[in-house]
Tab-separated table of C-alpha atoms in Angstrom:
chain	number	residue	atom	x	y	z
A	4	MET	CA	184.522	-59.839	159.775
A	5	ALA	CA	183.933	-59.888	156.026
A	6	TYR	CA	180.938	-57.739	155.235
A	7	GLU	CA	179.937	-57.957	151.600
A	8	PHE	CA	179.146	-54.828	149.568
A	9	ASN	CA	176.417	-56.138	147.278
A	10	LEU	CA	174.019	-53.778	145.498
A	11	MET	CA	170.646	-55.446	145.076
A	12	ARG	CA	166.973	-54.620	144.849
A	13	SER	CA	164.471	-56.776	146.735
A	14	LEU	CA	160.745	-57.213	146.190
A	15	ILE	CA	158.206	-58.569	148.667
A	16	TYR	CA	154.795	-59.379	147.207
A	17	VAL	CA	152.323	-58.853	150.047
A	18	GLY	CA	149.084	-60.750	149.613
A	19	LEU	CA	145.717	-60.338	151.287
A	20	ALA	CA	143.633	-63.341	152.310
A	21	LYS	CA	140.419	-61.283	152.328
A	22	GLU	CA	139.345	-57.646	152.619
A	23	GLU	CA	138.469	-58.173	156.296
A	24	TYR	CA	142.209	-58.220	157.008
A	25	ARG	CA	143.336	-55.143	155.047
A	26	ALA	CA	142.993	-52.756	158.005
A	27	LYS	CA	144.732	-55.200	160.356
A	28	LEU	CA	147.652	-55.771	157.992
A	29	GLU	CA	148.038	-52.078	157.230
A	30	HIS	CA	148.046	-51.277	160.969
A	31	TRP	CA	150.820	-53.806	161.614
A	32	LEU	CA	152.842	-52.550	158.648
A	33	TYR	CA	152.767	-48.852	159.537
A	34	ASN	CA	152.541	-49.033	163.328
A	35	HIS	CA	155.061	-51.804	163.976
A	36	HIS	CA	156.953	-52.966	160.927
A	37	VAL	CA	158.093	-49.696	159.323
A	38	PRO	CA	159.748	-48.165	162.430
A	39	GLU	CA	161.340	-51.486	163.383
A	40	SER	CA	162.689	-51.936	159.857
A	41	ILE	CA	164.082	-48.394	159.685
A	42	SER	CA	165.714	-48.849	163.092
A	43	LYS	CA	167.384	-52.019	161.908
A	44	PHE	CA	168.595	-51.429	158.367
A	45	SER	CA	168.668	-47.677	157.638
A	46	PRO	CA	172.509	-47.660	157.740
A	47	TYR	CA	172.696	-50.027	154.787
A	48	VAL	CA	169.421	-49.625	152.867
A	49	THR	CA	169.077	-46.649	150.541
A	50	LYS	CA	165.373	-47.036	149.679
A	51	TYR	CA	162.494	-48.679	151.531
A	52	ALA	CA	159.169	-48.133	149.828
A	53	PHE	CA	155.571	-49.369	149.674
A	54	TYR	CA	153.430	-49.423	146.535
A	55	GLN	CA	149.708	-50.035	147.060
A	56	ALA	CA	148.262	-52.700	144.784
A	57	TYR	CA	145.602	-51.588	142.318
A	58	PRO	CA	142.286	-53.471	142.179
A	59	THR	CA	142.765	-56.815	140.462
A	60	PRO	CA	141.473	-56.816	136.864
A	61	PRO	CA	138.984	-59.505	135.803
A	62	GLU	CA	140.682	-62.930	135.693
A	63	GLY	CA	143.743	-61.448	137.380
A	64	ASP	CA	143.562	-64.170	140.015
A	65	ARG	CA	144.647	-66.672	137.329
A	66	PHE	CA	147.844	-64.636	137.104
A	67	GLY	CA	148.554	-64.923	140.818
A	68	ALA	CA	147.534	-61.385	141.772
A	69	ARG	CA	148.643	-60.271	145.228
A	70	LYS	CA	146.267	-57.648	146.515
A	71	MET	CA	147.914	-55.695	149.336
A	72	GLN	CA	151.175	-54.088	148.281
A	73	LEU	CA	154.668	-54.331	146.848
A	74	THR	CA	157.478	-53.732	149.348
A	75	GLU	CA	160.757	-52.631	147.790
A	76	HIS	CA	164.261	-52.288	149.256
A	77	TYR	CA	167.566	-51.213	147.742
A	78	TRP	CA	170.458	-52.821	149.638
A	79	LEU	CA	174.119	-51.851	149.997
A	80	VAL	CA	175.199	-55.052	151.731
A	81	ASN	CA	174.152	-58.681	151.815
A	82	GLU	CA	172.106	-58.939	155.017
A	83	HIS	CA	172.119	-62.736	154.950
A	84	LEU	CA	175.784	-63.268	155.764
A	85	PRO	CA	176.779	-64.807	159.129
A	86	GLU	CA	178.247	-61.440	160.171
A	87	MET	CA	174.756	-59.933	160.003
A	88	ALA	CA	173.015	-62.661	162.007
A	89	ASN	CA	173.085	-61.088	165.485
A	90	ASN	CA	170.177	-58.658	165.722
A	91	ILE	CA	169.847	-56.445	168.779
A	92	PHE	CA	166.092	-57.158	168.679
A	93	GLN	CA	163.803	-59.426	166.702
A	94	GLU	CA	161.039	-58.043	164.549
A	95	PHE	CA	157.521	-58.188	165.950
A	96	MET	CA	155.840	-60.454	163.397
A	97	PRO	CA	152.902	-62.345	164.907
A	98	MET	CA	151.928	-65.357	162.857
A	99	ASP	CA	148.578	-63.654	162.325
A	100	VAL	CA	150.427	-61.369	159.920
A	101	LEU	CA	151.017	-64.393	157.707
A	102	ARG	CA	147.397	-65.477	158.190
A	103	TRP	CA	146.182	-62.068	157.009
A	104	GLN	CA	148.381	-62.459	153.928
A	105	GLY	CA	147.006	-65.935	153.205
A	106	CYS	CA	150.309	-67.784	153.688
A	107	ILE	CA	149.059	-69.997	156.540
A	108	PRO	CA	145.611	-71.419	157.460
A	109	ASP	CA	143.021	-68.826	158.442
A	110	VAL	CA	142.700	-69.943	162.062
A	111	ASP	CA	142.057	-67.250	164.632
A	112	SER	CA	144.313	-66.999	167.670
A	113	ALA	CA	143.113	-65.802	171.064
A	114	THR	CA	146.678	-64.839	172.000
A	115	VAL	CA	147.755	-62.703	169.071
A	116	HIS	CA	150.678	-61.144	170.926
A	117	ASP	CA	151.964	-64.442	172.286
A	118	ASN	CA	152.593	-66.083	168.940
A	119	ALA	CA	155.344	-63.794	167.686
A	120	GLU	CA	158.026	-65.234	165.456
A	121	SER	CA	161.152	-63.616	164.119
A	122	GLY	CA	160.932	-61.942	160.761
A	123	ASP	CA	163.079	-64.656	159.222
A	124	ALA	CA	160.769	-67.397	160.495
A	125	GLY	CA	157.758	-65.560	159.144
A	126	ARG	CA	159.358	-65.163	155.737
A	127	ALA	CA	159.951	-68.910	155.507
A	128	VAL	CA	156.262	-69.880	155.634
A	129	GLY	CA	153.818	-70.797	152.918
A	130	GLY	CA	153.706	-73.409	150.227
A	131	GLY	CA	151.644	-76.465	149.487
A	132	ASP	CA	148.124	-75.181	148.997
A	133	PHE	CA	149.039	-71.802	150.498
A	134	PRO	CA	150.791	-68.949	148.685
A	135	PRO	CA	154.445	-68.777	149.707
A	136	PHE	CA	155.972	-65.684	151.251
A	137	ILE	CA	157.849	-64.017	148.372
A	138	PHE	CA	161.116	-62.167	149.023
A	139	ALA	CA	163.010	-61.984	145.719
A	140	PHE	CA	166.318	-60.214	145.078
A	141	VAL	CA	167.147	-58.841	141.618
A	142	PRO	CA	169.832	-56.536	140.154
A	143	ILE	CA	169.346	-52.856	140.998
A	144	ASN	CA	168.728	-52.125	137.313
A	145	TRP	CA	166.832	-54.043	134.643
A	146	GLU	CA	168.936	-56.518	132.678
A	147	GLU	CA	166.831	-56.740	129.518
A	148	ASP	CA	165.004	-53.872	127.829
A	149	PHE	CA	162.588	-55.136	125.182
A	150	LYS	CA	160.299	-52.202	124.411
A	151	GLY	CA	159.642	-48.561	125.225
A	152	LYS	CA	163.072	-47.303	126.280
A	153	GLU	CA	162.201	-43.897	124.820
A	154	ARG	CA	159.238	-43.466	127.214
A	155	THR	CA	159.397	-40.483	129.597
A	156	PRO	CA	157.229	-39.456	132.577
A	157	VAL	CA	155.217	-37.083	130.377
A	158	ASN	CA	154.025	-40.106	128.360
A	159	GLY	CA	152.359	-41.608	131.450
A	160	PRO	CA	150.503	-42.457	133.598
A	161	ASN	CA	151.187	-46.168	133.491
A	162	PHE	CA	149.299	-49.239	134.623
A	163	ARG	CA	152.159	-51.557	135.613
A	164	TRP	CA	151.847	-55.322	135.556
A	165	GLN	CA	154.846	-56.719	137.431
A	166	PHE	CA	155.165	-60.465	137.846
A	167	LEU	CA	157.527	-63.208	138.940
A	168	ILE	CA	157.662	-66.579	137.208
A	169	GLN	CA	159.041	-69.904	138.366
A	170	TYR	CA	159.373	-72.499	135.636
A	171	PRO	CA	157.403	-75.584	136.685
A	172	GLU	CA	158.413	-79.170	137.150
A	173	GLY	CA	158.902	-80.759	133.755
A	174	CYS	CA	160.251	-77.534	132.263
A	175	SER	CA	163.988	-76.972	132.535
A	176	LYS	CA	165.281	-73.469	133.088
A	177	ASP	CA	166.723	-73.444	129.560
A	178	GLU	CA	163.375	-74.514	128.108
A	179	GLY	CA	161.571	-71.951	130.237
A	180	GLU	CA	163.897	-69.182	129.099
A	181	ARG	CA	163.330	-70.139	125.454
A	182	TRP	CA	159.571	-70.053	126.012
A	183	PHE	CA	159.800	-66.639	127.648
A	184	HIS	CA	162.028	-65.077	124.978
A	185	GLU	CA	160.563	-66.784	121.902
A	186	GLU	CA	156.860	-66.873	122.801
A	187	VAL	CA	156.008	-64.385	125.558
A	188	VAL	CA	158.301	-61.482	124.640
A	189	PRO	CA	157.233	-61.298	120.957
A	190	PHE	CA	153.575	-61.554	121.998
A	191	LEU	CA	153.958	-58.599	124.364
A	192	THR	CA	156.248	-56.402	122.272
A	193	GLY	CA	154.136	-56.966	119.155
A	194	SER	CA	151.065	-55.368	120.710
A	195	VAL	CA	150.271	-51.657	120.537
A	196	ARG	CA	148.720	-52.066	123.994
A	197	VAL	CA	152.147	-52.567	125.561
A	198	ASN	CA	154.099	-49.374	126.209
A	199	ARG	CA	157.068	-50.802	128.102
A	200	LEU	CA	158.603	-54.231	128.698
A	201	VAL	CA	161.654	-54.975	130.847
A	202	SER	CA	162.896	-58.058	132.675
A	203	SER	CA	165.660	-59.464	134.874
A	204	LYS	CA	166.636	-62.852	136.235
A	205	VAL	CA	166.118	-63.302	139.965
A	206	LYS	CA	169.463	-63.494	141.755
A	207	VAL	CA	168.312	-65.133	144.986
A	208	ASN	CA	165.066	-65.881	146.839
A	209	TYR	CA	164.923	-65.493	150.623
A	210	GLY	CA	161.226	-66.220	151.057
A	211	ALA	CA	159.541	-69.564	151.576
A	212	PRO	CA	161.536	-72.519	150.190
A	213	SER	CA	158.854	-73.101	147.541
A	214	ALA	CA	159.103	-69.521	146.251
A	215	GLN	CA	162.177	-69.997	144.103
A	216	PHE	CA	161.286	-67.682	141.249
A	217	ASP	CA	163.406	-67.494	138.124
A	218	ARG	CA	162.497	-64.215	136.439
A	219	LEU	CA	160.965	-60.793	137.117
A	220	VAL	CA	159.006	-59.019	134.369
A	221	GLU	CA	157.328	-55.617	134.213
A	222	VAL	CA	154.887	-54.545	131.499
A	223	TRP	CA	153.225	-51.142	131.210
A	224	PHE	CA	149.762	-50.521	129.771
A	225	ASP	CA	147.475	-47.483	129.644
A	226	GLY	CA	145.070	-49.247	131.987
A	227	PRO	CA	143.505	-52.543	133.051
A	228	GLU	CA	141.257	-52.728	129.977
A	229	GLU	CA	144.296	-52.889	127.695
A	230	TRP	CA	145.851	-55.527	129.946
A	231	TYR	CA	142.698	-57.640	129.827
A	232	ASP	CA	142.268	-57.276	126.083
A	233	LEU	CA	145.797	-58.551	125.440
A	234	CYS	CA	146.568	-60.998	128.235
A	235	VAL	CA	143.148	-62.621	128.458
A	236	ASN	CA	141.274	-62.119	125.175
A	237	LEU	CA	144.017	-62.087	122.538
A	238	ALA	CA	146.283	-64.539	124.379
A	239	LYS	CA	143.673	-67.286	123.865
A	240	ASP	CA	144.433	-67.351	120.142
A	241	LYS	CA	147.971	-65.961	120.014
A	242	LEU	CA	149.786	-68.122	122.582
A	243	LYS	CA	149.846	-71.892	122.316
A	244	LYS	CA	149.701	-74.102	125.370
A	245	PRO	CA	153.129	-75.619	126.183
A	246	GLU	CA	153.459	-79.285	127.135
A	247	TRP	CA	154.321	-78.414	130.727
A	248	ALA	CA	151.342	-76.062	131.194
A	249	GLN	CA	149.728	-75.960	134.637
A	250	GLN	CA	146.570	-74.266	133.355
A	251	ASP	CA	144.961	-74.310	129.912
A	252	THR	CA	145.345	-70.632	129.031
A	253	PHE	CA	147.989	-67.930	129.418
A	254	PRO	CA	149.960	-67.559	131.663
A	255	PHE	CA	149.971	-71.427	131.724
A	256	LEU	CA	151.512	-71.343	135.217
A	257	LYS	CA	150.094	-72.182	138.649
A	258	PRO	CA	148.771	-68.976	140.239
A	259	GLN	CA	150.592	-67.762	143.374
A	260	HIS	CA	153.193	-70.523	143.101
A	261	ASN	CA	154.673	-70.395	139.595
A	262	ILE	CA	153.398	-66.927	138.762
A	263	ALA	CA	152.728	-64.092	141.179
A	264	SER	CA	151.611	-60.680	139.972
A	265	MET	CA	151.260	-57.127	141.208
A	266	PHE	CA	149.095	-54.512	139.475
A	267	LEU	CA	150.541	-51.106	140.294
A	268	GLY	CA	150.728	-47.451	139.346
A	269	ASP	CA	153.756	-45.210	139.004
A	270	ARG	CA	153.502	-43.506	142.373
A	271	CYS	CA	155.148	-44.738	145.551
A	272	THR	CA	152.553	-44.912	148.337
A	273	SER	CA	155.135	-44.383	151.068
A	274	ASP	CA	158.862	-43.798	150.625
A	275	ASN	CA	159.454	-44.790	154.207
A	276	LEU	CA	163.007	-43.564	154.793
A	277	THR	CA	162.052	-40.018	153.783
A	278	GLN	CA	158.306	-39.806	154.457
A	279	TYR	CA	157.479	-41.933	157.498
A	280	ARG	CA	156.506	-39.770	160.497
A	281	GLY	CA	154.937	-42.368	162.771
A	282	PHE	CA	151.445	-43.824	162.941
A	283	ILE	CA	149.297	-40.729	162.524
A	284	THR	CA	145.577	-41.511	162.396
A	285	MET	CA	142.648	-39.657	160.888
A	286	ARG	CA	141.040	-37.470	163.587
C-alpha cells in the first residue's frame, strides 16, 4: 500500500443559512463532529481548529461572506488516496447539517436522524443557486508575501479578511492571475489601511464540484471600518470593472460561488486536538 506523505493545509468555509440554525449547527459540530473527526484522523492530522466568524461588515454579503466559522486542518498524508478509502465508521452528517449551512434547500425533515449521509457525500453538495460546500487545500505556508512581513503579535490585534476566488467563465486562469497581481494586489498594498497581505494558489478542492477555487488571499486590517472604507468606498473609484465581471463593483465576482469570504480575528476559538474535552454545557 502506497500511502502518500503530503503536507497540506485545508480550509472549510462553514456558512449559516440563518441565525435560527446557529445553535443547531454548533451542537452538531461540537457534540458529534469533533469527537468523530479526532477519532478518525488524529494519527495523521497535526492541527484541527475552529475560528468563529466575526459579524459580517456592511455589504460583506457581496463578497460572499460565510457566517459560521472557518475549519482548519493540517495534514501529514493525502486522505483521498484509495488506500485511505475504508473507514471503520462513517461520519454522522445528517443532510440537515447542509441545510443549516445553506448548501441545500431549506426544507424541514421529520426524520432528522434517518437522513444521514457520509461525510464525503455531504461535502459534495451545493451549487447552482445554492452556495457550494467549500473544502480547499493549500500549501502549509503562504506562497506569496506582498505586505507586512515585519508585523509581530504586539502590533495586533488584527481584523482578518480571508477569501477564496474562482476566476469566472470568460476569464482564463492566466487572465485572472494578471488581474489579481496587476490590479488587486497594488490596490491593497497601496493603502495604509492594509497591514498584511499574503496569498497562495489552491492545490486541490475536495468540496462540491462547483467549488473549484483558484486562489486563497488573506488581508489584515485594524477593524471592519477600515475594510469597508477601502473595499467598498474607495474601490468604487480605484478599481475598474473587468470585461468578465459578474457584478458591477469590486470584487466583481459572484458571491458564494466565485468569491467566498471569512471575517476573522487572530484567536482560535477551539484548537480541538488539544482543547476539546467533550460537550460541556452551561449549567
